[in-house]
CSV table of N, CA and C in Angstrom, one decimal:
chain,number,residue,atom,x,y,z
A,1,MET,N,23.6,-14.7,-2.0
A,1,MET,CA,22.8,-13.6,-1.3
A,1,MET,C,21.3,-14.1,-1.2
A,2,LYS,N,20.7,-13.7,-0.1
A,2,LYS,CA,19.3,-14.0,0.1
A,2,LYS,C,18.6,-12.7,0.6
A,3,ALA,N,17.6,-12.3,-0.1
A,3,ALA,CA,16.8,-11.1,0.3
A,3,ALA,C,16.1,-11.5,1.6
A,4,HIS,N,16.1,-10.6,2.6
A,4,HIS,CA,15.4,-10.8,3.8
A,4,HIS,C,13.9,-10.3,3.7
A,5,TYR,N,13.7,-9.1,3.2
A,5,TYR,CA,12.4,-8.6,3.0
A,5,TYR,C,12.5,-7.3,2.2
A,6,LEU,N,11.5,-6.8,1.6
A,6,LEU,CA,11.5,-5.6,0.9
A,6,LEU,C,11.5,-4.5,1.9
A,7,GLY,N,12.5,-3.6,1.9
A,7,GLY,CA,12.8,-2.7,3.0
A,7,GLY,C,12.0,-1.4,2.8
A,8,HIS,N,11.9,-0.8,1.7
A,8,HIS,CA,11.2,0.5,1.5
A,8,HIS,C,10.9,0.8,0.1
A,9,VAL,N,10.0,1.7,-0.1
A,9,VAL,CA,9.5,2.2,-1.4
A,9,VAL,C,9.7,3.7,-1.4
A,10,VAL,N,10.2,4.2,-2.5
A,10,VAL,CA,10.3,5.7,-2.7
A,10,VAL,C,9.4,6.1,-3.8
A,11,PHE,N,8.6,7.1,-3.5
A,11,PHE,CA,7.7,7.7,-4.5
A,11,PHE,C,8.1,9.2,-4.7
A,12,TYR,N,8.2,9.6,-6.0
A,12,TYR,CA,8.2,11.0,-6.4
A,12,TYR,C,6.7,11.4,-6.3
A,13,VAL,N,6.5,12.6,-5.7
A,13,VAL,CA,5.1,13.0,-5.5
A,13,VAL,C,5.0,14.5,-6.0
A,14,LYS,N,3.8,14.9,-6.4
A,14,LYS,CA,3.6,16.3,-6.8
A,14,LYS,C,3.6,17.2,-5.6
A,15,ASP,N,2.9,16.8,-4.6
A,15,ASP,CA,2.7,17.7,-3.4
A,15,ASP,C,2.9,16.9,-2.2
A,16,LEU,N,4.0,17.2,-1.5
A,16,LEU,CA,4.4,16.4,-0.3
A,16,LEU,C,3.3,16.5,0.8
A,17,GLN,N,2.7,17.6,1.1
A,17,GLN,CA,1.7,17.7,2.1
A,17,GLN,C,0.5,16.9,1.8
A,18,ARG,N,0.1,16.9,0.5
A,18,ARG,CA,-1.1,16.1,0.1
A,18,ARG,C,-0.8,14.6,0.3
A,19,SER,N,0.4,14.2,-0.1
A,19,SER,CA,0.8,12.8,0.1
A,19,SER,C,0.9,12.4,1.6
A,20,LEU,N,1.4,13.3,2.4
A,20,LEU,CA,1.5,13.1,3.8
A,20,LEU,C,0.1,12.9,4.4
A,21,THR,N,-0.9,13.7,3.9
A,21,THR,CA,-2.2,13.6,4.4
A,21,THR,C,-2.8,12.2,4.1
A,22,PHE,N,-2.4,11.6,3.0
A,22,PHE,CA,-2.8,10.3,2.6
A,22,PHE,C,-2.1,9.2,3.4
A,23,TYR,N,-0.8,9.2,3.3
A,23,TYR,CA,0.0,8.1,3.9
A,23,TYR,C,0.1,8.2,5.4
A,24,ARG,N,0.3,9.4,5.9
A,24,ARG,CA,0.5,9.6,7.4
A,24,ARG,C,-0.9,9.7,8.1
A,25,ASP,N,-1.7,10.6,7.6
A,25,ASP,CA,-2.9,10.9,8.3
A,25,ASP,C,-4.0,9.9,8.1
A,26,LEU,N,-4.2,9.4,6.9
A,26,LEU,CA,-5.2,8.4,6.6
A,26,LEU,C,-4.8,7.0,6.8
A,27,LEU,N,-3.6,6.6,6.2
A,27,LEU,CA,-3.2,5.2,6.4
A,27,LEU,C,-2.4,4.9,7.6
A,28,GLY,N,-2.0,5.9,8.4
A,28,GLY,CA,-1.4,5.7,9.7
A,28,GLY,C,0.1,5.5,9.8
A,29,PHE,N,0.8,5.8,8.7
A,29,PHE,CA,2.3,5.7,8.8
A,29,PHE,C,2.7,6.9,9.7
A,30,LYS,N,3.8,6.7,10.4
A,30,LYS,CA,4.4,7.7,11.3
A,30,LYS,C,5.5,8.4,10.5
A,31,GLU,N,5.4,9.8,10.5
A,31,GLU,CA,6.5,10.5,9.9
A,31,GLU,C,7.7,10.6,10.8
A,32,VAL,N,8.9,10.1,10.3
A,32,VAL,CA,10.0,10.1,11.2
A,32,VAL,C,10.9,11.3,10.9
A,33,GLY,N,10.7,12.0,9.9
A,33,GLY,CA,11.5,13.2,9.6
A,33,GLY,C,11.5,13.7,8.2
A,34,GLN,N,12.0,14.9,7.9
A,34,GLN,CA,12.0,15.4,6.6
A,34,GLN,C,13.5,15.7,6.2
A,35,ILE,N,13.8,15.6,4.9
A,35,ILE,CA,15.1,15.9,4.4
A,35,ILE,C,14.9,16.8,3.2
A,36,PHE,N,16.1,17.1,2.5
A,36,PHE,CA,16.1,17.9,1.3
A,36,PHE,C,15.3,19.3,1.5
A,37,ASP,N,15.6,19.9,2.6
A,37,ASP,CA,15.0,21.2,3.0
A,37,ASP,C,13.5,21.1,3.0
A,38,GLY,N,12.9,20.0,3.5
A,38,GLY,CA,11.5,19.8,3.6
A,38,GLY,C,10.8,19.3,2.4
A,39,ALA,N,11.6,18.9,1.4
A,39,ALA,CA,11.0,18.5,0.1
A,39,ALA,C,10.8,17.0,0.1
A,40,ALA,N,11.2,16.3,1.2
A,40,ALA,CA,11.0,14.8,1.3
A,40,ALA,C,10.7,14.4,2.7
A,41,ALA,N,10.0,13.3,2.9
A,41,ALA,CA,9.6,12.9,4.2
A,41,ALA,C,9.8,11.3,4.2
A,42,ALA,N,10.3,10.8,5.4
A,42,ALA,CA,10.4,9.4,5.6
A,42,ALA,C,9.3,9.0,6.6
A,43,LEU,N,8.7,7.9,6.3
A,43,LEU,CA,7.6,7.4,7.1
A,43,LEU,C,7.8,5.9,7.4
A,44,THR,N,7.3,5.5,8.6
A,44,THR,CA,7.4,4.1,9.0
A,44,THR,C,6.1,3.6,9.6
A,45,SER,N,5.9,2.3,9.5
A,45,SER,CA,4.8,1.6,10.2
A,45,SER,C,5.3,1.2,11.6
A,46,GLY,N,6.6,1.3,11.8
A,46,GLY,CA,7.2,0.8,13.1
A,46,GLY,C,8.0,-0.5,12.9
A,47,ARG,N,7.9,-1.1,11.8
A,47,ARG,CA,8.6,-2.3,11.5
A,47,ARG,C,10.1,-2.1,11.4
A,48,THR,N,10.4,-1.0,10.7
A,48,THR,CA,11.8,-0.6,10.5
A,48,THR,C,12.0,0.9,10.5
A,49,HIS,N,13.2,1.4,10.3
A,49,HIS,CA,13.4,2.8,10.3
A,49,HIS,C,12.6,3.6,9.4
A,50,HIS,N,12.3,3.1,8.2
A,50,HIS,CA,11.4,3.7,7.2
A,50,HIS,C,11.0,2.7,6.2
A,51,GLU,N,9.7,2.7,5.8
A,51,GLU,CA,9.3,1.8,4.7
A,51,GLU,C,8.9,2.7,3.5
A,52,LEU,N,8.7,4.0,3.7
A,52,LEU,CA,8.3,4.8,2.6
A,52,LEU,C,9.0,6.1,2.7
A,53,LEU,N,9.5,6.6,1.5
A,53,LEU,CA,10.1,7.9,1.4
A,53,LEU,C,9.3,8.6,0.3
A,54,LEU,N,8.9,9.8,0.6
A,54,LEU,CA,8.1,10.6,-0.4
A,54,LEU,C,9.0,11.8,-0.8
A,55,ILE,N,9.2,12.1,-2.1
A,55,ILE,CA,10.0,13.2,-2.5
A,55,ILE,C,9.2,14.0,-3.4
A,56,GLN,N,9.0,15.3,-3.0
A,56,GLN,CA,8.2,16.2,-3.8
A,56,GLN,C,9.0,16.7,-5.1
A,57,VAL,N,8.3,16.5,-6.3
A,57,VAL,CA,8.9,16.9,-7.5
A,57,VAL,C,8.0,17.9,-8.3
A,58,GLY,N,6.9,18.3,-7.7
A,58,GLY,CA,6.1,19.3,-8.4
A,58,GLY,C,5.3,18.7,-9.6
A,59,ASP,N,5.3,19.5,-10.7
A,59,ASP,CA,4.5,19.1,-11.8
A,59,ASP,C,5.1,18.2,-12.8
A,60,ALA,N,6.1,17.4,-12.4
A,60,ALA,CA,6.7,16.4,-13.3
A,60,ALA,C,5.6,15.4,-13.7
A,61,PRO,N,5.7,14.8,-14.8
A,61,PRO,CA,4.7,13.8,-15.2
A,61,PRO,C,4.5,12.7,-14.2
A,62,GLY,N,3.2,12.3,-14.1
A,62,GLY,CA,2.9,11.2,-13.1
A,62,GLY,C,3.0,9.9,-13.8
A,63,PRO,N,2.6,8.8,-13.1
A,63,PRO,CA,2.7,7.5,-13.7
A,63,PRO,C,1.7,7.3,-14.9
A,64,PRO,N,2.2,6.7,-15.9
A,64,PRO,CA,1.3,6.4,-17.1
A,64,PRO,C,0.2,5.5,-16.7
A,65,SER,N,-0.9,5.6,-17.3
A,65,SER,CA,-2.0,4.6,-17.0
A,65,SER,C,-1.9,3.4,-17.9
A,66,GLY,N,-2.6,2.4,-17.5
A,66,GLY,CA,-2.6,1.1,-18.3
A,66,GLY,C,-1.4,0.2,-18.0
A,67,ARG,N,-1.4,-0.8,-18.8
A,67,ARG,CA,-0.3,-1.8,-18.7
A,67,ARG,C,1.0,-1.2,-19.2
A,68,ARG,N,2.1,-1.5,-18.5
A,68,ARG,CA,3.4,-1.0,-18.8
A,68,ARG,C,4.4,-1.7,-18.0
A,69,ARG,N,5.7,-1.5,-18.3
A,69,ARG,CA,6.7,-2.0,-17.5
A,69,ARG,C,6.9,-1.0,-16.3
A,70,GLY,N,7.4,-1.5,-15.2
A,70,GLY,CA,7.6,-0.7,-14.0
A,70,GLY,C,6.7,-1.1,-12.9
A,71,LEU,N,6.7,-0.2,-11.9
A,71,LEU,CA,5.9,-0.5,-10.7
A,71,LEU,C,4.4,-0.6,-11.0
A,72,TYR,N,3.8,-1.6,-10.5
A,72,TYR,CA,2.3,-1.8,-10.7
A,72,TYR,C,1.6,-1.2,-9.5
A,73,HIS,N,1.9,-1.8,-8.3
A,73,HIS,CA,1.3,-1.2,-7.1
A,73,HIS,C,2.2,-1.6,-5.9
A,74,ILE,N,1.9,-1.0,-4.7
A,74,ILE,CA,2.5,-1.4,-3.5
A,74,ILE,C,1.4,-2.0,-2.6
A,75,GLY,N,1.8,-3.0,-1.7
A,75,GLY,CA,0.8,-3.6,-0.8
A,75,GLY,C,1.2,-3.2,0.6
A,76,ILE,N,0.1,-2.8,1.3
A,76,ILE,CA,0.3,-2.4,2.7
A,76,ILE,C,-0.7,-3.2,3.6
A,77,LYS,N,-0.1,-4.0,4.5
A,77,LYS,CA,-0.9,-4.8,5.4
A,77,LYS,C,-1.6,-3.8,6.4
A,78,VAL,N,-2.9,-3.9,6.6
A,78,VAL,CA,-3.6,-3.0,7.4
A,78,VAL,C,-4.4,-3.7,8.6
A,79,GLY,N,-4.1,-5.0,8.8
A,79,GLY,CA,-4.7,-5.7,9.9
A,79,GLY,C,-4.5,-7.2,9.8
A,80,ASP,N,-5.2,-7.9,10.6
A,80,ASP,CA,-5.1,-9.3,10.7
A,80,ASP,C,-6.3,-10.1,10.4
A,81,ASN,N,-7.4,-9.4,10.1
A,81,ASN,CA,-8.7,-10.2,9.8
A,81,ASN,C,-9.6,-9.3,8.9
A,82,LEU,N,-10.6,-9.9,8.4
A,82,LEU,CA,-11.6,-9.2,7.6
A,82,LEU,C,-12.3,-8.1,8.3
A,83,ALA,N,-12.5,-8.2,9.6
A,83,ALA,CA,-13.2,-7.1,10.3
A,83,ALA,C,-12.3,-5.8,10.2
A,84,GLU,N,-11.0,-6.0,10.3
A,84,GLU,CA,-10.1,-4.8,10.2
A,84,GLU,C,-10.1,-4.3,8.8
A,85,LEU,N,-10.1,-5.2,7.8
A,85,LEU,CA,-10.2,-4.7,6.4
A,85,LEU,C,-11.5,-4.0,6.1
A,86,ARG,N,-12.6,-4.5,6.7
A,86,ARG,CA,-13.9,-3.8,6.5
A,86,ARG,C,-13.8,-2.4,7.2
A,87,ALA,N,-13.2,-2.3,8.4
A,87,ALA,CA,-13.1,-1.0,9.0
A,87,ALA,C,-12.2,-0.1,8.2
A,88,ALA,N,-11.2,-0.6,7.6
A,88,ALA,CA,-10.3,0.3,6.8
A,88,ALA,C,-11.1,0.8,5.6
A,89,LYS,N,-11.9,-0.1,5.0
A,89,LYS,CA,-12.8,0.3,3.8
A,89,LYS,C,-13.7,1.4,4.2
A,90,GLN,N,-14.3,1.3,5.4
A,90,GLN,CA,-15.3,2.3,5.9
A,90,GLN,C,-14.6,3.6,6.1
A,91,GLU,N,-13.4,3.6,6.7
A,91,GLU,CA,-12.6,4.8,6.9
A,91,GLU,C,-12.2,5.5,5.6
A,92,LEU,N,-11.8,4.7,4.6
A,92,LEU,CA,-11.5,5.2,3.3
A,92,LEU,C,-12.7,5.9,2.7
A,93,GLU,N,-13.8,5.2,2.7
A,93,GLU,CA,-15.1,5.8,2.2
A,93,GLU,C,-15.4,7.1,2.9
A,94,ARG,N,-15.3,7.2,4.2
A,94,ARG,CA,-15.6,8.4,4.9
A,94,ARG,C,-14.6,9.5,4.5
A,95,ALA,N,-13.4,9.2,4.1
A,95,ALA,CA,-12.4,10.2,3.6
A,95,ALA,C,-12.6,10.5,2.2
A,96,GLY,N,-13.6,9.9,1.5
A,96,GLY,CA,-13.8,10.2,0.1
A,96,GLY,C,-12.8,9.5,-0.9
A,97,ILE,N,-12.2,8.5,-0.4
A,97,ILE,CA,-11.2,7.7,-1.3
A,97,ILE,C,-12.0,6.6,-2.0
A,98,ALA,N,-11.9,6.6,-3.3
A,98,ALA,CA,-12.6,5.6,-4.1
A,98,ALA,C,-11.9,4.3,-4.0
A,99,ILE,N,-12.7,3.2,-3.8
A,99,ILE,CA,-12.1,1.8,-3.8
A,99,ILE,C,-12.3,1.4,-5.3
A,100,GLU,N,-11.2,1.0,-5.9
A,100,GLU,CA,-11.2,0.6,-7.3
A,100,GLU,C,-11.4,-0.9,-7.5
A,101,GLY,N,-11.2,-1.6,-6.5
A,101,GLY,CA,-11.3,-3.1,-6.6
A,101,GLY,C,-11.2,-3.7,-5.2
A,102,MET,N,-11.8,-4.9,-5.1
A,102,MET,CA,-11.7,-5.7,-3.9
A,102,MET,C,-11.5,-7.2,-4.4
A,103,SER,N,-10.5,-7.9,-3.8
A,103,SER,CA,-10.1,-9.2,-4.3
A,103,SER,C,-9.8,-10.1,-3.1
A,104,ASP,N,-10.2,-11.4,-3.3
A,104,ASP,CA,-9.9,-12.5,-2.4
A,104,ASP,C,-8.8,-13.3,-3.1
A,105,HIS,N,-7.6,-13.2,-2.6
A,105,HIS,CA,-6.4,-13.9,-3.2
A,105,HIS,C,-6.1,-15.2,-2.6
A,106,THR,N,-7.1,-15.8,-1.8
A,106,THR,CA,-6.9,-17.0,-1.0
A,106,THR,C,-6.0,-16.8,0.2
A,107,VAL,N,-4.7,-16.4,-0.1
A,107,VAL,CA,-3.8,-16.2,1.0
A,107,VAL,C,-3.9,-14.8,1.6
A,108,SER,N,-4.6,-13.9,1.0
A,108,SER,CA,-4.9,-12.5,1.5
A,108,SER,C,-6.2,-12.0,0.8
A,109,GLN,N,-6.7,-11.0,1.5
A,109,GLN,CA,-7.9,-10.3,1.0
A,109,GLN,C,-7.5,-8.8,0.9
A,110,SER,N,-7.9,-8.1,-0.2
A,110,SER,CA,-7.4,-6.8,-0.6
A,110,SER,C,-8.4,-5.8,-1.1
A,111,LEU,N,-8.1,-4.5,-0.8
A,111,LEU,CA,-8.7,-3.4,-1.4
A,111,LEU,C,-7.7,-2.7,-2.3
A,112,TYR,N,-8.2,-2.1,-3.4
A,112,TYR,CA,-7.3,-1.4,-4.3
A,112,TYR,C,-7.8,0.0,-4.4
A,113,LEU,N,-6.8,1.0,-4.4
A,113,LEU,CA,-7.2,2.4,-4.5
A,113,LEU,C,-6.0,3.1,-5.0
A,114,ARG,N,-6.1,4.4,-5.3
A,114,ARG,CA,-5.0,5.3,-5.8
A,114,ARG,C,-4.6,6.3,-4.7
A,115,ASP,N,-3.3,6.5,-4.7
A,115,ASP,CA,-2.8,7.6,-3.8
A,115,ASP,C,-3.0,8.9,-4.5
A,116,PRO,N,-2.7,10.1,-3.9
A,116,PRO,CA,-3.0,11.4,-4.6
A,116,PRO,C,-2.3,11.6,-5.9
A,117,ASP,N,-1.2,10.8,-6.2
A,117,ASP,CA,-0.5,10.9,-7.4
A,117,ASP,C,-0.8,9.9,-8.5
A,118,GLY,N,-1.8,9.0,-8.2
A,118,GLY,CA,-2.3,8.0,-9.1
A,118,GLY,C,-1.6,6.7,-9.0
A,119,ASN,N,-0.7,6.5,-8.0
A,119,ASN,CA,-0.1,5.2,-7.8
A,119,ASN,C,-1.1,4.3,-7.2
A,120,GLU,N,-1.1,3.0,-7.7
A,120,GLU,CA,-2.0,2.0,-7.1
A,120,GLU,C,-1.5,1.5,-5.8
A,121,VAL,N,-2.4,1.5,-4.8
A,121,VAL,CA,-2.1,1.0,-3.4
A,121,VAL,C,-3.0,-0.2,-3.1
A,122,GLU,N,-2.5,-1.3,-2.7
A,122,GLU,CA,-3.2,-2.4,-2.2
A,122,GLU,C,-3.2,-2.4,-0.7
A,123,LEU,N,-4.3,-2.4,0.0
A,123,LEU,CA,-4.4,-2.5,1.4
A,123,LEU,C,-5.0,-3.9,1.7
A,124,TYR,N,-4.3,-4.7,2.5
A,124,TYR,CA,-4.7,-6.1,2.6
A,124,TYR,C,-4.5,-6.6,4.1
A,125,VAL,N,-5.2,-7.8,4.3
A,125,VAL,CA,-5.0,-8.6,5.4
A,125,VAL,C,-4.7,-10.0,4.9
A,126,ASP,N,-3.8,-10.7,5.7
A,126,ASP,CA,-3.4,-12.0,5.3
A,126,ASP,C,-4.4,-13.0,5.9
A,127,ALA,N,-4.7,-14.1,5.1
A,127,ALA,CA,-5.4,-15.2,5.6
A,127,ALA,C,-4.5,-16.0,6.5
A,128,ASP,N,-5.1,-17.1,7.1
A,128,ASP,CA,-4.3,-18.0,8.0
A,128,ASP,C,-3.0,-18.4,7.2
A,129,GLU,N,-1.8,-18.2,7.8
A,129,GLU,CA,-0.6,-18.5,7.1
A,129,GLU,C,-0.4,-20.0,6.8
A,130,SER,N,-1.2,-20.9,7.4
A,130,SER,CA,-1.1,-22.3,7.1
A,130,SER,C,-1.6,-22.6,5.7
A,131,LEU,N,-2.4,-21.7,5.1
A,131,LEU,CA,-2.8,-21.9,3.8
A,131,LEU,C,-1.7,-21.9,2.8
A,132,TRP,N,-0.7,-21.0,2.9
A,132,TRP,CA,0.4,-21.0,2.0
A,132,TRP,C,1.6,-21.8,2.5
A,133,LYS,N,1.7,-22.0,3.8
A,133,LYS,CA,2.8,-22.8,4.3
A,133,LYS,C,2.6,-24.3,4.0
A,134,ASN,N,1.3,-24.7,4.0
A,134,ASN,CA,1.0,-26.1,3.7
A,134,ASN,C,0.9,-26.3,2.2
A,135,ASP,N,0.6,-25.2,1.5
A,135,ASP,CA,0.5,-25.3,0.0
A,135,ASP,C,1.1,-24.0,-0.6
A,136,PRO,N,2.4,-23.9,-0.8
A,136,PRO,CA,3.0,-22.7,-1.4
A,136,PRO,C,2.3,-22.2,-2.7
A,137,ALA,N,1.7,-23.1,-3.5
A,137,ALA,CA,1.1,-22.7,-4.7
A,137,ALA,C,-0.2,-22.0,-4.5
A,138,ALA,N,-0.7,-21.9,-3.2
A,138,ALA,CA,-1.9,-21.2,-2.9
A,138,ALA,C,-1.8,-19.7,-3.3
A,139,VAL,N,-0.5,-19.2,-3.3
A,139,VAL,CA,-0.3,-17.8,-3.6
A,139,VAL,C,-0.7,-17.4,-5.0
A,140,VAL,N,-0.8,-18.4,-5.9
A,140,VAL,CA,-1.2,-18.2,-7.3
A,140,VAL,C,-2.6,-18.7,-7.6
A,141,SER,N,-3.4,-18.9,-6.5
A,141,SER,CA,-4.8,-19.3,-6.7
A,141,SER,C,-5.5,-18.3,-7.5
A,142,PRO,N,-6.6,-18.8,-8.2
A,142,PRO,CA,-7.4,-17.8,-9.0
A,142,PRO,C,-7.9,-16.7,-8.1
A,143,ILE,N,-7.9,-15.5,-8.6
A,143,ILE,CA,-8.5,-14.4,-7.8
A,143,ILE,C,-10.0,-14.4,-7.8
A,144,LYS,N,-10.6,-14.2,-6.7
A,144,LYS,CA,-12.0,-14.2,-6.5
A,144,LYS,C,-12.5,-12.9,-6.1
A,145,PRO,N,-13.7,-12.5,-6.4
A,145,PRO,CA,-14.3,-11.2,-5.9
A,145,PRO,C,-14.4,-11.3,-4.4
A,146,LEU,N,-14.2,-10.1,-3.8
A,146,LEU,CA,-14.3,-10.0,-2.3
A,146,LEU,C,-15.5,-9.1,-2.1
A,147,ARG,N,-16.3,-9.5,-1.2
A,147,ARG,CA,-17.5,-8.7,-0.7
A,147,ARG,C,-17.3,-8.4,0.8
A,148,LEU,N,-17.3,-7.1,1.1
A,148,LEU,CA,-17.2,-6.8,2.5
A,148,LEU,C,-18.4,-6.1,3.0
């Protein structure tokens, strides 16, 4: 067996509408429909039928903070160059979303933030793919600070 790509992520969320405001309205995913009597919504970037499914669970406990086993964060590509990442940062700031970190990973440049339920989200742009195609070890290059 060979994995082709990561198909989708499912998040349990406290408030579906609040999460839709973040993922659909701010990050630009398209809502393709709701299921479970409106308690869940599927979203897509257009790459496939859905990359994200949000299921409302109300006041169930959220993700624990700090280091632990399990999901660390999801990465969402938001453009093809630093100008687009800079524009995304400005849009997030206008929306009152705190940027928790910015990193240059050599093969990509990233912003880190939290969704309404405290899940870490990485928004990134890829660097020139020749960097990792010519040197696959570039993906584990030391992380450098990013200034936008």
